[in-house]
mmCIF file of C-alpha atoms and ligand atoms in Angstrom:
data_model
loop_
_atom_site.group_PDB
_atom_site.id
_atom_site.type_symbol
_atom_site.label_atom_id
_atom_site.label_comp_id
_atom_site.label_asym_id
_atom_site.label_seq_id
_atom_site.Cartn_x
_atom_site.Cartn_y
_atom_site.Cartn_z
ATOM 1 C CA MET G 1 17.394 42.252 11.286
ATOM 2 C CA ARG G 2 18.885 41.952 7.858
ATOM 3 C CA ILE G 3 20.221 38.433 6.293
ATOM 4 C CA ASP G 4 22.366 38.464 3.171
ATOM 5 C CA ILE G 5 22.448 34.472 1.421
ATOM 6 C CA LEU G 6 25.295 33.797 -1.030
ATOM 7 C CA THR G 7 24.109 30.900 -3.107
ATOM 8 C CA VAL G 8 24.857 29.951 -6.819
ATOM 9 C CA LEU G 9 21.638 29.318 -6.835
ATOM 10 C CA PRO G 10 19.544 32.553 -6.091
ATOM 11 C CA GLU G 11 15.545 31.041 -8.346
ATOM 12 C CA MET G 12 16.275 27.739 -5.840
ATOM 13 C CA ILE G 13 14.999 29.874 -3.344
ATOM 14 C CA GLU G 14 13.616 32.936 -3.369
ATOM 15 C CA GLY G 15 10.302 32.020 -3.858
ATOM 16 C CA PHE G 16 10.428 30.773 -0.818
ATOM 17 C CA PHE G 17 11.059 34.466 0.827
ATOM 18 C CA ASP G 18 7.851 35.588 -1.487
ATOM 19 C CA CYS G 19 5.601 33.218 0.285
ATOM 20 C CA SER G 20 2.885 33.457 3.201
ATOM 21 C CA ILE G 21 4.875 35.354 7.022
ATOM 22 C CA MET G 22 8.473 35.668 5.345
ATOM 23 C CA ALA G 23 7.397 38.120 2.235
ATOM 24 C CA ARG G 24 4.496 39.875 5.746
ATOM 25 C CA ALA G 25 8.581 40.435 7.694
ATOM 26 C CA LYS G 26 10.217 41.799 4.810
ATOM 27 C CA LYS G 27 6.526 43.404 3.923
ATOM 28 C CA LYS G 28 6.372 44.894 7.689
ATOM 29 C CA GLY G 29 10.430 45.939 7.220
ATOM 30 C CA LEU G 30 10.991 43.323 10.143
ATOM 31 C CA ALA G 31 13.264 41.240 8.706
ATOM 32 C CA GLU G 32 15.597 42.130 5.174
ATOM 33 C CA ILE G 33 16.845 39.216 3.093
ATOM 34 C CA VAL G 34 18.968 40.019 0.087
ATOM 35 C CA ILE G 35 20.445 36.537 -1.849
ATOM 36 C CA HIS G 36 23.081 36.810 -3.709
ATOM 37 C CA ASN G 37 24.284 35.127 -6.634
ATOM 38 C CA ILE G 38 27.573 34.209 -6.414
ATOM 39 C CA ARG G 39 28.263 34.049 -9.922
ATOM 40 C CA ASP G 40 28.006 37.957 -10.948
ATOM 41 C CA TYR G 41 31.227 38.001 -8.522
ATOM 42 C CA THR G 42 33.835 36.726 -10.660
ATOM 43 C CA THR G 43 36.681 38.314 -12.546
ATOM 44 C CA ASP G 44 36.810 35.304 -14.734
ATOM 45 C CA LYS G 45 35.196 35.157 -17.962
ATOM 46 C CA HIS G 46 33.461 32.074 -17.800
ATOM 47 C CA HIS G 47 31.710 32.702 -14.821
ATOM 48 C CA ARG G 48 33.263 30.283 -13.693
ATOM 49 C CA THR G 49 32.619 29.865 -9.268
ATOM 50 C CA ASP G 50 34.083 26.023 -9.698
ATOM 51 C CA ASP G 51 37.244 24.650 -9.651
ATOM 52 C CA TYR G 52 38.489 21.034 -9.316
ATOM 53 C CA PRO G 53 40.505 19.860 -6.388
ATOM 54 C CA PHE G 54 43.429 20.086 -5.702
ATOM 55 C CA GLY G 55 45.002 16.142 -4.844
ATOM 56 C CA GLY G 56 42.799 14.751 -7.933
ATOM 57 C CA CYS G 57 39.993 13.462 -6.028
ATOM 58 C CA ALA G 58 35.967 13.226 -7.265
ATOM 59 C CA GLY G 59 34.386 16.355 -7.857
ATOM 60 C CA MET G 60 34.650 19.406 -7.650
ATOM 61 C CA VAL G 61 35.400 22.535 -5.260
ATOM 62 C CA MET G 62 34.441 26.569 -5.134
ATOM 63 C CA LYS G 63 36.228 29.134 -5.404
ATOM 64 C CA ILE G 64 37.832 31.633 -3.201
ATOM 65 C CA GLU G 65 37.771 34.522 -5.407
ATOM 66 C CA PRO G 66 34.396 35.043 -6.348
ATOM 67 C CA ILE G 67 33.384 34.193 -2.271
ATOM 68 C CA ASP G 68 35.871 36.670 -0.814
ATOM 69 C CA ASN G 69 34.818 39.518 -3.174
ATOM 70 C CA LEU G 70 31.846 39.303 -2.434
ATOM 71 C CA ILE G 71 32.060 38.881 1.880
ATOM 72 C CA THR G 72 34.616 42.178 1.136
ATOM 73 C CA LYS G 73 31.567 44.254 -0.304
ATOM 74 C CA LEU G 74 28.970 43.381 2.272
ATOM 75 C CA LYS G 75 31.388 43.739 4.939
ATOM 76 C CA SER G 76 32.053 47.397 3.682
ATOM 77 C CA GLU G 77 29.105 48.997 3.262
ATOM 78 C CA ARG G 78 27.576 46.929 7.186
ATOM 79 C CA HIS G 79 28.994 45.354 10.263
ATOM 80 C CA TYR G 80 27.971 41.581 10.388
ATOM 81 C CA ASP G 81 27.560 39.284 13.304
ATOM 82 C CA GLU G 82 28.478 36.393 12.170
ATOM 83 C CA VAL G 83 29.429 34.840 8.530
ATOM 84 C CA ILE G 84 27.972 31.669 8.890
ATOM 85 C CA PHE G 85 28.687 28.376 6.195
ATOM 86 C CA THR G 86 26.280 26.124 6.095
ATOM 87 C CA THR G 87 28.134 22.481 5.647
ATOM 88 C CA PRO G 88 27.639 19.083 7.532
ATOM 89 C CA ASP G 89 29.735 18.936 9.929
ATOM 90 C CA GLY G 90 29.242 21.979 11.464
ATOM 91 C CA GLU G 91 27.532 23.042 14.710
ATOM 92 C CA GLN G 92 23.582 21.680 15.348
ATOM 93 C CA TRP G 93 21.029 24.310 14.207
ATOM 94 C CA ASN G 94 18.193 24.414 17.037
ATOM 95 C CA GLN G 95 15.346 27.020 18.574
ATOM 96 C CA LYS G 96 18.218 27.996 21.413
ATOM 97 C CA MET G 97 20.409 28.869 18.316
ATOM 98 C CA ALA G 98 18.078 30.206 16.953
ATOM 99 C CA ASN G 99 16.403 32.204 19.754
ATOM 100 C CA THR G 100 19.828 33.301 20.002
ATOM 101 C CA MET G 101 20.595 34.586 16.725
ATOM 102 C CA SER G 102 17.293 36.144 16.098
ATOM 103 C CA MET G 103 18.720 38.755 18.427
ATOM 104 C CA CYS G 104 21.715 39.889 15.479
ATOM 105 C CA GLU G 105 21.226 42.784 13.117
ATOM 106 C CA ASN G 106 23.164 41.786 9.708
ATOM 107 C CA LEU G 107 24.035 38.182 8.698
ATOM 108 C CA ILE G 108 25.742 36.207 6.432
ATOM 109 C CA ILE G 109 25.101 32.715 4.774
ATOM 110 C CA LEU G 110 26.859 31.244 1.994
ATOM 111 C CA CYS G 111 24.790 28.436 0.726
ATOM 112 C CA GLY G 112 27.901 25.555 -0.550
ATOM 113 C CA HIS G 113 27.946 23.521 -3.247
ATOM 114 C CA PHE G 114 29.130 20.413 -4.792
ATOM 115 C CA LYS G 115 32.249 18.950 -2.833
ATOM 116 C CA GLY G 116 32.587 22.511 -0.368
ATOM 117 C CA ILE G 117 34.529 25.155 -0.595
ATOM 118 C CA ASP G 118 37.805 25.900 -0.656
ATOM 119 C CA TYR G 119 38.912 25.258 3.133
ATOM 120 C CA ARG G 120 40.681 28.749 3.212
ATOM 121 C CA ILE G 121 37.501 30.401 2.964
ATOM 122 C CA ARG G 122 36.433 28.535 6.021
ATOM 123 C CA GLU G 123 39.602 29.427 7.332
ATOM 124 C CA HIS G 124 39.817 33.045 7.308
ATOM 125 C CA LEU G 125 36.409 34.260 6.331
ATOM 126 C CA ILE G 126 33.349 31.853 8.125
ATOM 127 C CA THR G 127 32.892 33.204 11.764
ATOM 128 C CA LYS G 128 30.211 30.162 12.300
ATOM 129 C CA GLU G 129 29.670 26.925 10.464
ATOM 130 C CA VAL G 130 26.063 25.279 10.993
ATOM 131 C CA SER G 131 24.162 21.759 10.066
ATOM 132 C CA ILE G 132 20.575 21.426 9.555
ATOM 133 C CA GLY G 133 21.103 18.113 10.579
ATOM 134 C CA ASP G 134 23.043 14.907 10.167
ATOM 135 C CA TYR G 135 22.381 14.083 6.030
ATOM 136 C CA VAL G 136 24.360 15.365 2.712
ATOM 137 C CA LEU G 137 21.971 18.260 0.966
ATOM 138 C CA THR G 138 23.279 18.830 -2.305
ATOM 139 C CA GLY G 139 23.937 22.140 -1.423
ATOM 140 C CA GLY G 140 23.422 24.695 0.615
ATOM 141 C CA GLU G 141 20.203 26.579 0.533
ATOM 142 C CA LEU G 142 17.534 24.324 2.608
ATOM 143 C CA ALA G 143 20.155 24.766 4.579
ATOM 144 C CA ALA G 144 20.107 28.576 4.312
ATOM 145 C CA ALA G 145 16.469 28.751 3.893
ATOM 146 C CA VAL G 146 15.830 26.653 7.022
ATOM 147 C CA MET G 147 17.800 28.718 9.403
ATOM 148 C CA ALA G 148 16.211 32.520 8.196
ATOM 149 C CA ASP G 149 12.832 30.887 7.997
ATOM 150 C CA SER G 150 13.372 29.632 12.098
ATOM 151 C CA LEU G 151 15.180 33.067 12.651
ATOM 152 C CA VAL G 152 11.782 35.434 11.189
ATOM 153 C CA ARG G 153 9.787 33.896 12.551
ATOM 154 C CA ILE G 154 10.510 34.290 16.255
ATOM 155 C CA ILE G 155 11.157 38.457 15.864
ATOM 156 C CA PRO G 156 8.334 40.375 18.047
ATOM 157 C CA GLY G 157 6.191 41.537 15.465
ATOM 158 C CA VAL G 158 6.711 38.343 12.475
ATOM 159 C CA ILE G 159 3.464 35.892 13.439
ATOM 160 C CA SER G 160 0.588 38.141 14.508
ATOM 161 C CA ASP G 161 -0.472 36.140 17.490
ATOM 162 C CA GLU G 162 3.487 36.777 19.080
ATOM 163 C CA GLN G 163 2.180 34.383 22.310
ATOM 164 C CA SER G 164 1.829 31.741 19.459
ATOM 165 C CA ALA G 165 5.711 31.575 18.335
ATOM 166 C CA LEU G 166 7.146 31.210 22.235
ATOM 167 C CA SER G 167 4.600 28.774 22.784
ATOM 168 C CA ASP G 168 6.079 26.282 20.150
ATOM 169 C CA SER G 169 7.681 23.288 20.739
ATOM 170 C CA PHE G 170 10.834 23.816 22.579
ATOM 171 C CA GLN G 171 10.524 26.662 24.207
ATOM 172 C CA ASP G 172 10.752 26.468 27.639
ATOM 173 C CA ASN G 173 12.163 22.540 26.643
ATOM 174 C CA LEU G 174 8.818 21.230 26.506
ATOM 175 C CA LEU G 175 7.117 19.878 23.234
ATOM 176 C CA ALA G 176 3.611 21.866 22.129
ATOM 177 C CA PRO G 177 0.383 20.867 22.761
ATOM 178 C CA PRO G 178 -2.244 19.452 20.417
ATOM 179 C CA VAL G 179 -4.242 21.973 19.321
ATOM 180 C CA TYR G 180 -7.816 21.498 17.588
ATOM 181 C CA THR G 181 -10.508 23.414 15.236
ATOM 182 C CA ARG G 182 -14.018 23.085 14.091
ATOM 183 C CA PRO G 183 -15.928 21.115 14.409
ATOM 184 C CA ALA G 184 -15.795 20.055 17.649
ATOM 185 C CA GLU G 185 -16.753 16.768 16.309
ATOM 186 C CA TYR G 186 -15.757 14.929 13.496
ATOM 187 C CA LYS G 187 -16.514 11.090 12.396
ATOM 188 C CA GLY G 188 -17.461 10.760 16.355
ATOM 189 C CA TRP G 189 -14.163 11.921 17.484
ATOM 190 C CA ARG G 190 -14.242 14.258 19.027
ATOM 191 C CA VAL G 191 -12.128 17.665 20.581
ATOM 192 C CA PRO G 192 -11.503 17.255 24.274
ATOM 193 C CA ASP G 193 -14.247 18.874 26.322
ATOM 194 C CA VAL G 194 -12.187 21.206 28.349
ATOM 195 C CA LEU G 195 -11.530 22.502 25.344
ATOM 196 C CA LEU G 196 -15.119 23.933 25.359
ATOM 197 C CA SER G 197 -15.474 24.586 28.633
ATOM 198 C CA GLY G 198 -13.830 27.842 28.613
ATOM 199 C CA HIS G 199 -13.147 27.510 31.750
ATOM 200 C CA GLU G 200 -8.847 29.711 30.795
ATOM 201 C CA ALA G 201 -7.150 28.322 34.247
ATOM 202 C CA LYS G 202 -8.526 24.903 32.778
ATOM 203 C CA ILE G 203 -7.287 24.437 29.769
ATOM 204 C CA ARG G 204 -3.590 26.270 30.523
ATOM 205 C CA ASP G 205 -3.654 24.029 32.392
ATOM 206 C CA TRP G 206 -4.439 21.042 30.367
ATOM 207 C CA GLU G 207 -2.210 22.442 28.224
ATOM 208 C CA PHE G 208 0.845 22.195 30.031
ATOM 209 C CA GLN G 209 0.321 18.475 31.485
ATOM 210 C CA GLN G 210 -0.053 17.260 27.546
ATOM 211 C CA SER G 211 3.221 18.916 27.144
ATOM 212 C CA LEU G 212 5.113 17.804 30.069
ATOM 213 C CA GLU G 213 3.482 14.112 29.444
ATOM 214 C CA ARG G 214 4.525 14.428 25.533
ATOM 215 C CA THR G 215 8.149 16.132 26.426
ATOM 216 C CA LYS G 216 8.489 13.179 28.262
ATOM 217 C CA ARG G 217 7.345 10.335 25.925
ATOM 218 C CA LEU G 218 8.646 11.512 22.916
ATOM 219 C CA ARG G 219 11.651 13.412 23.304
ATOM 220 C CA PRO G 220 12.395 13.300 26.349
ATOM 221 C CA ASP G 221 16.087 14.895 26.071
ATOM 222 C CA LEU G 222 14.569 17.477 26.580
ATOM 223 C CA LEU G 223 13.748 16.880 30.376
ATOM 224 C CA GLU G 224 17.549 16.484 30.915
ATOM 225 C CA GLY G 225 20.293 18.856 32.838
ATOM 226 C CA ASP G 226 19.968 21.290 29.929
ATOM 227 C CA GLY G 227 17.826 20.187 27.106
ATOM 228 C CA ILE G 228 18.636 21.708 23.669
HETATM 229 N N1 LIG W 301 31.998 17.006 0.964
HETATM 230 C C1 LIG W 301 30.586 17.963 1.963
HETATM 231 C C2 LIG W 301 29.466 17.416 2.015
HETATM 232 C C3 LIG W 301 28.907 18.406 -0.039
HETATM 233 S S1 LIG W 301 27.648 19.054 -0.018
HETATM 234 C C4 LIG W 301 31.040 16.704 3.051
HETATM 235 O O1 LIG W 301 31.381 15.689 2.798
HETATM 236 O O2 LIG W 301 31.291 16.898 4.414
HETATM 237 C C5 LIG W 301 27.332 20.074 -1.018
HETATM 238 C C6 LIG W 301 27.028 21.438 -0.061
HETATM 239 O O3 LIG W 301 25.912 21.871 0.714
HETATM 240 C C7 LIG W 301 27.297 21.796 1.879
HETATM 241 O O4 LIG W 301 28.926 22.150 1.237
HETATM 242 C C8 LIG W 301 27.036 22.592 1.738
HETATM 243 O O5 LIG W 301 27.530 24.193 2.116
HETATM 244 C C9 LIG W 301 25.744 22.134 2.376
HETATM 245 N N2 LIG W 301 25.293 21.151 2.489
HETATM 246 C C10 LIG W 301 25.241 19.745 2.066
HETATM 247 N N3 LIG W 301 24.461 19.130 3.935
HETATM 248 C C11 LIG W 301 24.913 19.640 4.684
HETATM 249 C C12 LIG W 301 23.755 20.023 5.832
HETATM 250 N N4 LIG W 301 23.322 18.702 6.212
HETATM 251 N N5 LIG W 301 24.178 20.954 6.925
HETATM 252 C C13 LIG W 301 24.174 21.932 6.542
HETATM 253 N N6 LIG W 301 24.193 22.210 4.868
HETATM 254 C C14 LIG W 301 24.831 21.548 4.435
#
């Protein structure tokens, strides 16, 4: 899978993709994350990527031209499954969307800034609009990083123990069971006996009951209808 992230602040997220599991996915050739600076695609001699809004409202708006130049160039090089815009009024990102989109081969994620982007970009170039939650960020970079992280970690082979991604919260509409590690007792706080029993079937059953109980208590909505 290849994800092209389009931003005016590449330095904000470059380091993120050079760490831990994201870096390992790149190294293994399972995910290619390419970060582009929109500023490199302006024809304006001051490399301006934003301008004053028509109508005189407050804030600056990202210009069409550099974004169109960059998207057009990328689309001439390969086919993209989706051109995504990160925006608070988009469809809310969740595990189901991550699962579906992790099957894609090539994705573009455009990060907005300032007041937003010229609406004509959304009308003519964007195929999907995604929000990471009902709050407003200063830019789309964190949203792009959240989406790319949740996509890359479920690509088979990225996490060494594949089962581990499948047993996380929201897969099967259940929250994950609690996890513990050594020591088995700390300050008198004991790990549940069943986990030390060595009895595989009993342990799996305990984990399932814990998942069910925690989901009923913390996120009953997941058990209603189609869940997320
Ligand atoms: N004026 C806009 C908000 C602009 S915030 C509005 O009221 O809807 C600047 C940029 O940050 C946006 O263009 C978007 O790319 C990004 N952003 C902010 N909040 C976000 C969220 N919850 N999810 C995804 N992207 C977000």
